[in-house]
mmCIF file of C-alpha atoms in Angstrom:
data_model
loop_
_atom_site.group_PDB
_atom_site.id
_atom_site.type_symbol
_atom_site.label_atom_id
_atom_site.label_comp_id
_atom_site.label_asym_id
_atom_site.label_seq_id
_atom_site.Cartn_x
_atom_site.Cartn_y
_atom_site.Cartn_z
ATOM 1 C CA UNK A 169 24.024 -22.325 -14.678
ATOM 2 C CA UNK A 170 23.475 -19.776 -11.540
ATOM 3 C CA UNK A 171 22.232 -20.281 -8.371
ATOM 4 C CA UNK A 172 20.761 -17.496 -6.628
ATOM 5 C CA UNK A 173 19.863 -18.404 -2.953
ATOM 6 C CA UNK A 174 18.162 -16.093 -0.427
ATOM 7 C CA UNK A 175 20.116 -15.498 2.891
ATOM 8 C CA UNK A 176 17.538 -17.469 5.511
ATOM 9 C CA UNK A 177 18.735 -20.403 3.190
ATOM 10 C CA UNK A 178 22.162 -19.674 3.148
ATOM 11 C CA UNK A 179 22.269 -19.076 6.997
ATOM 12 C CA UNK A 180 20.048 -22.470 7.442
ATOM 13 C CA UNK A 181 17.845 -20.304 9.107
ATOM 14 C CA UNK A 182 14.978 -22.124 11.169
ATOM 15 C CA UNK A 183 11.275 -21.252 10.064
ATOM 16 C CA UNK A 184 10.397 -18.480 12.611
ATOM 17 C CA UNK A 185 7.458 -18.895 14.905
ATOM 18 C CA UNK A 186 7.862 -15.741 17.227
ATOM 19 C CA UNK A 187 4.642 -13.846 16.542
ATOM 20 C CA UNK A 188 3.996 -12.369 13.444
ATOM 21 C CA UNK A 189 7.623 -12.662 11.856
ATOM 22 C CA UNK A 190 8.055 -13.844 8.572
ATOM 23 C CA UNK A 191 4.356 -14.567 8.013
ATOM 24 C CA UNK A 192 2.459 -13.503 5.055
ATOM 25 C CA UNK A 193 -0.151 -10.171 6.249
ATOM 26 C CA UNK A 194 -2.616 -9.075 4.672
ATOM 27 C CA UNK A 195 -3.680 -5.433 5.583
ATOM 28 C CA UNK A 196 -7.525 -4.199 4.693
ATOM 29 C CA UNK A 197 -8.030 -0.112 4.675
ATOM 30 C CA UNK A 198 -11.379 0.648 3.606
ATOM 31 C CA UNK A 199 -12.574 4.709 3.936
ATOM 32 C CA UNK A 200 -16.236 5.940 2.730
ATOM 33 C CA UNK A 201 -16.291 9.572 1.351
ATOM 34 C CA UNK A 202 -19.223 11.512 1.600
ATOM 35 C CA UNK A 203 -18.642 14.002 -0.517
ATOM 36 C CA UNK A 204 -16.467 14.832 -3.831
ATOM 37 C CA UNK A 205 -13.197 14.612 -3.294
ATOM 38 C CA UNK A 206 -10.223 17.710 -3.769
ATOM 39 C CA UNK A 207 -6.750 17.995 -3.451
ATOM 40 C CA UNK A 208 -7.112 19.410 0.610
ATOM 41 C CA UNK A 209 -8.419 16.080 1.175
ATOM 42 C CA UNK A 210 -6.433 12.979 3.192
ATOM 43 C CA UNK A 211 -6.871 9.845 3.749
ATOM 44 C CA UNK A 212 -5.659 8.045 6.973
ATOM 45 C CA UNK A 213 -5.778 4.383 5.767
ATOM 46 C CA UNK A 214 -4.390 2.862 8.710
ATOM 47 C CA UNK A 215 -1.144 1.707 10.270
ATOM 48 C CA UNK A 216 1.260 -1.360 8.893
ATOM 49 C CA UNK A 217 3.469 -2.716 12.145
ATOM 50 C CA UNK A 218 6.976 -1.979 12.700
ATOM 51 C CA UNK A 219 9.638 -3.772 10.285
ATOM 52 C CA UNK A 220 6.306 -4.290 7.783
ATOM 53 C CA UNK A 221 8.404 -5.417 4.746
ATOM 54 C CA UNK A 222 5.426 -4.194 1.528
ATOM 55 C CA UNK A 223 4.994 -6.906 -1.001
ATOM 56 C CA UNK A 224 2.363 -5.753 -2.816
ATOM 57 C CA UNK A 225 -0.635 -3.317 -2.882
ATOM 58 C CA UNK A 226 -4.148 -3.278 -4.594
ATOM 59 C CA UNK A 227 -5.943 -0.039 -4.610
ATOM 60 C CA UNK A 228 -10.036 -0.404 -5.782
ATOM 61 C CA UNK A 229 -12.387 2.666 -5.820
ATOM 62 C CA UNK A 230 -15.845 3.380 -6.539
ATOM 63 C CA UNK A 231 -16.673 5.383 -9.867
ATOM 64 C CA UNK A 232 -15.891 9.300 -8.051
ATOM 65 C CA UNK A 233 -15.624 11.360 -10.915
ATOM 66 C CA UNK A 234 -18.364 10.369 -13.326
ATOM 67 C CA UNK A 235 -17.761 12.624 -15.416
ATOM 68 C CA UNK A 236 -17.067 11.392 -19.485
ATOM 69 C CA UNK A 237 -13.115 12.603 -19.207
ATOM 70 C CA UNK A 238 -12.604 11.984 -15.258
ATOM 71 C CA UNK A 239 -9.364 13.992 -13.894
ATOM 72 C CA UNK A 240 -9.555 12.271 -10.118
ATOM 73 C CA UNK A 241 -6.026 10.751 -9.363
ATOM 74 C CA UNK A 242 -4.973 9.446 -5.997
ATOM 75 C CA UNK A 243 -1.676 8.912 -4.088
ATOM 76 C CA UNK A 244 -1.304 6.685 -1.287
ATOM 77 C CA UNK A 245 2.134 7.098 0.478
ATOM 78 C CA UNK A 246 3.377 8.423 3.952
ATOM 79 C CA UNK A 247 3.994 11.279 5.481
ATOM 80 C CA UNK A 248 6.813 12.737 3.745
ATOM 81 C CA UNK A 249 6.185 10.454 0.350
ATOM 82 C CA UNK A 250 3.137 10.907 -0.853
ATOM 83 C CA UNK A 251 3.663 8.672 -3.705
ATOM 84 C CA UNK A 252 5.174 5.847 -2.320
ATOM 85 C CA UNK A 253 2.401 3.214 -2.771
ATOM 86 C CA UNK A 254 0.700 4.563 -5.372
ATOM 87 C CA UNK A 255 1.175 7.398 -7.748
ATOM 88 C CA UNK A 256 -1.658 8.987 -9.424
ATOM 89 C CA UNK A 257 -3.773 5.955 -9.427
ATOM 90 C CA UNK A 258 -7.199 6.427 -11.459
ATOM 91 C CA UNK A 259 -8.875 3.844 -9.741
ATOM 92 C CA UNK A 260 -11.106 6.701 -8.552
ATOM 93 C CA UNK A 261 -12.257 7.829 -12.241
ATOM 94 C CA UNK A 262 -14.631 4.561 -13.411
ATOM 95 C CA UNK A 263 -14.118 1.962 -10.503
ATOM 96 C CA UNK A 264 -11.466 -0.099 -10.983
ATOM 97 C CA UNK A 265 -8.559 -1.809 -9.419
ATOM 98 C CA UNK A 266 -5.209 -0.338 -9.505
ATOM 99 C CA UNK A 267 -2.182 -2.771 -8.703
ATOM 100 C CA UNK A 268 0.170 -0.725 -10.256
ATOM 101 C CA UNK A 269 2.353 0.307 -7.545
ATOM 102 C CA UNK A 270 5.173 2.796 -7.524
ATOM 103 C CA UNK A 271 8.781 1.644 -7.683
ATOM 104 C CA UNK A 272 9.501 2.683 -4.595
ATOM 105 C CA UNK A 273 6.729 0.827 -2.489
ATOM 106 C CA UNK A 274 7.759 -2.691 -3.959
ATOM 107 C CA UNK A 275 9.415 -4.733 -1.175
ATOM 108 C CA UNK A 276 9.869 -1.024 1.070
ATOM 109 C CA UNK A 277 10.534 -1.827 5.014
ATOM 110 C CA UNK A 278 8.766 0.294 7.274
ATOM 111 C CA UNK A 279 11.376 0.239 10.485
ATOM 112 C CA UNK A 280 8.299 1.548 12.776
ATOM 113 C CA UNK A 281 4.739 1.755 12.989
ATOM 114 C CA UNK A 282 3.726 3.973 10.065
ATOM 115 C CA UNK A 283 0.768 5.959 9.327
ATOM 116 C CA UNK A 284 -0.505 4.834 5.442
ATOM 117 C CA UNK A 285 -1.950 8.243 4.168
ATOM 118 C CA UNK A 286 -3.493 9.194 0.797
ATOM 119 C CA UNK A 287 -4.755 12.197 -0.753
ATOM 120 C CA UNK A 288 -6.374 13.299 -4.195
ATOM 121 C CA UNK A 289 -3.452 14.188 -6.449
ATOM 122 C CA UNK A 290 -6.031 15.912 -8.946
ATOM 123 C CA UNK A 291 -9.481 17.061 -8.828
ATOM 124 C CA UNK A 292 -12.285 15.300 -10.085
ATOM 125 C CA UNK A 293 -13.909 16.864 -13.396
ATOM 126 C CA UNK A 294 -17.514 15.759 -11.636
ATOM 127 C CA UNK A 295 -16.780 14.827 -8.647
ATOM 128 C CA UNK A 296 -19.749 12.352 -6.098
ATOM 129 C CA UNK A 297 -18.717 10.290 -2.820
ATOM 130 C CA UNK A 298 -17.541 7.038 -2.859
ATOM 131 C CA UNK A 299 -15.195 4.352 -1.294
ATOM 132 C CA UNK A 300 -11.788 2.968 -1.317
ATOM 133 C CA UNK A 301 -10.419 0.135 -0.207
ATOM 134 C CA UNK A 302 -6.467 -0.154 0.255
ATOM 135 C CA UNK A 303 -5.178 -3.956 0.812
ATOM 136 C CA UNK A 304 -1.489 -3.888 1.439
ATOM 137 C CA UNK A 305 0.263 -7.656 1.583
ATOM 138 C CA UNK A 306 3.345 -8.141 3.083
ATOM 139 C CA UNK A 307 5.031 -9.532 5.968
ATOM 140 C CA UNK A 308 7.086 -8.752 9.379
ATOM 141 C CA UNK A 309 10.802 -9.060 9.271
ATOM 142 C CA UNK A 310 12.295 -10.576 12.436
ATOM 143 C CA UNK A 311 14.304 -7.237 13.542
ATOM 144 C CA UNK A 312 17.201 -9.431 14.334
ATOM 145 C CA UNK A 313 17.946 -10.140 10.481
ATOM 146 C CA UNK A 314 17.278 -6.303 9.253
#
């Protein structure tokens, strides 16, 4: 038998109570389109804080491509990686919640504040406005243990 043992408990490390540091955060991004969506459009979610260590991400949309084969997909990333959160989510085609995140977002640091950005990866077939709503959970990492 293993044990596996993470390094705050190897260190002894106290519980830390400087802010925001090590405490569970839950981030809410909701944006209202008003108007179909394309591919030139972004989304500026919001910003996650400086050493913002991503747990995990939920991505729910309204029903924006209604029509009976819906092509909308979304990305939610950052500058640079498009695709880092999410990668050609449909939540956008019937309504529904997406928590299938991309690889590369699960348990990602972001060293400094960072811009969360999204942007229709295809068309919609019939595209109508709707809403998003990005919740990112996660925590800050004390920057002296990073």
């Amino acid at each position: 038998m293993a044990t596996y043992s993470s390094p705050d408990y190897t260190l002894n490390a106290p519980v830390p109570s400087n802010g925001l540091s090590r405490s569970a955060m839950v981030l809410y991004f909701p944006i209202t389109t008003t108007a179909a969506l394309t591919t030139a459009d972004v989304f500026n979610f919001g910003y996650v804080p400086a050493n913002f260590r991503l747990v995990d991400a939920i991505l729910k949309g309204t029903d924006m491509d209604t029509n009976g084969l819906p092509t909308l997909t979304i990305n939610v990333g950052i500058s640079g990686t498009a695709q880092l959160i999410f990668a050609a989510s449909v939540t956008g085609q019937a309504g529904v919640v997406d928590r299938a995140m991309a690889v590369a977002g699960v348990n990602y640091k972001f060293t400094s504040k960072t811009l969360i950005v999204g942007a229709p990866a295809a068309n919609a077939a019939t595209g109508v406005a709707g809403t998003l709503e990005l919740v990112l959970i996660g925590y800050v990492e004390d920057s002296s243990t990073s």
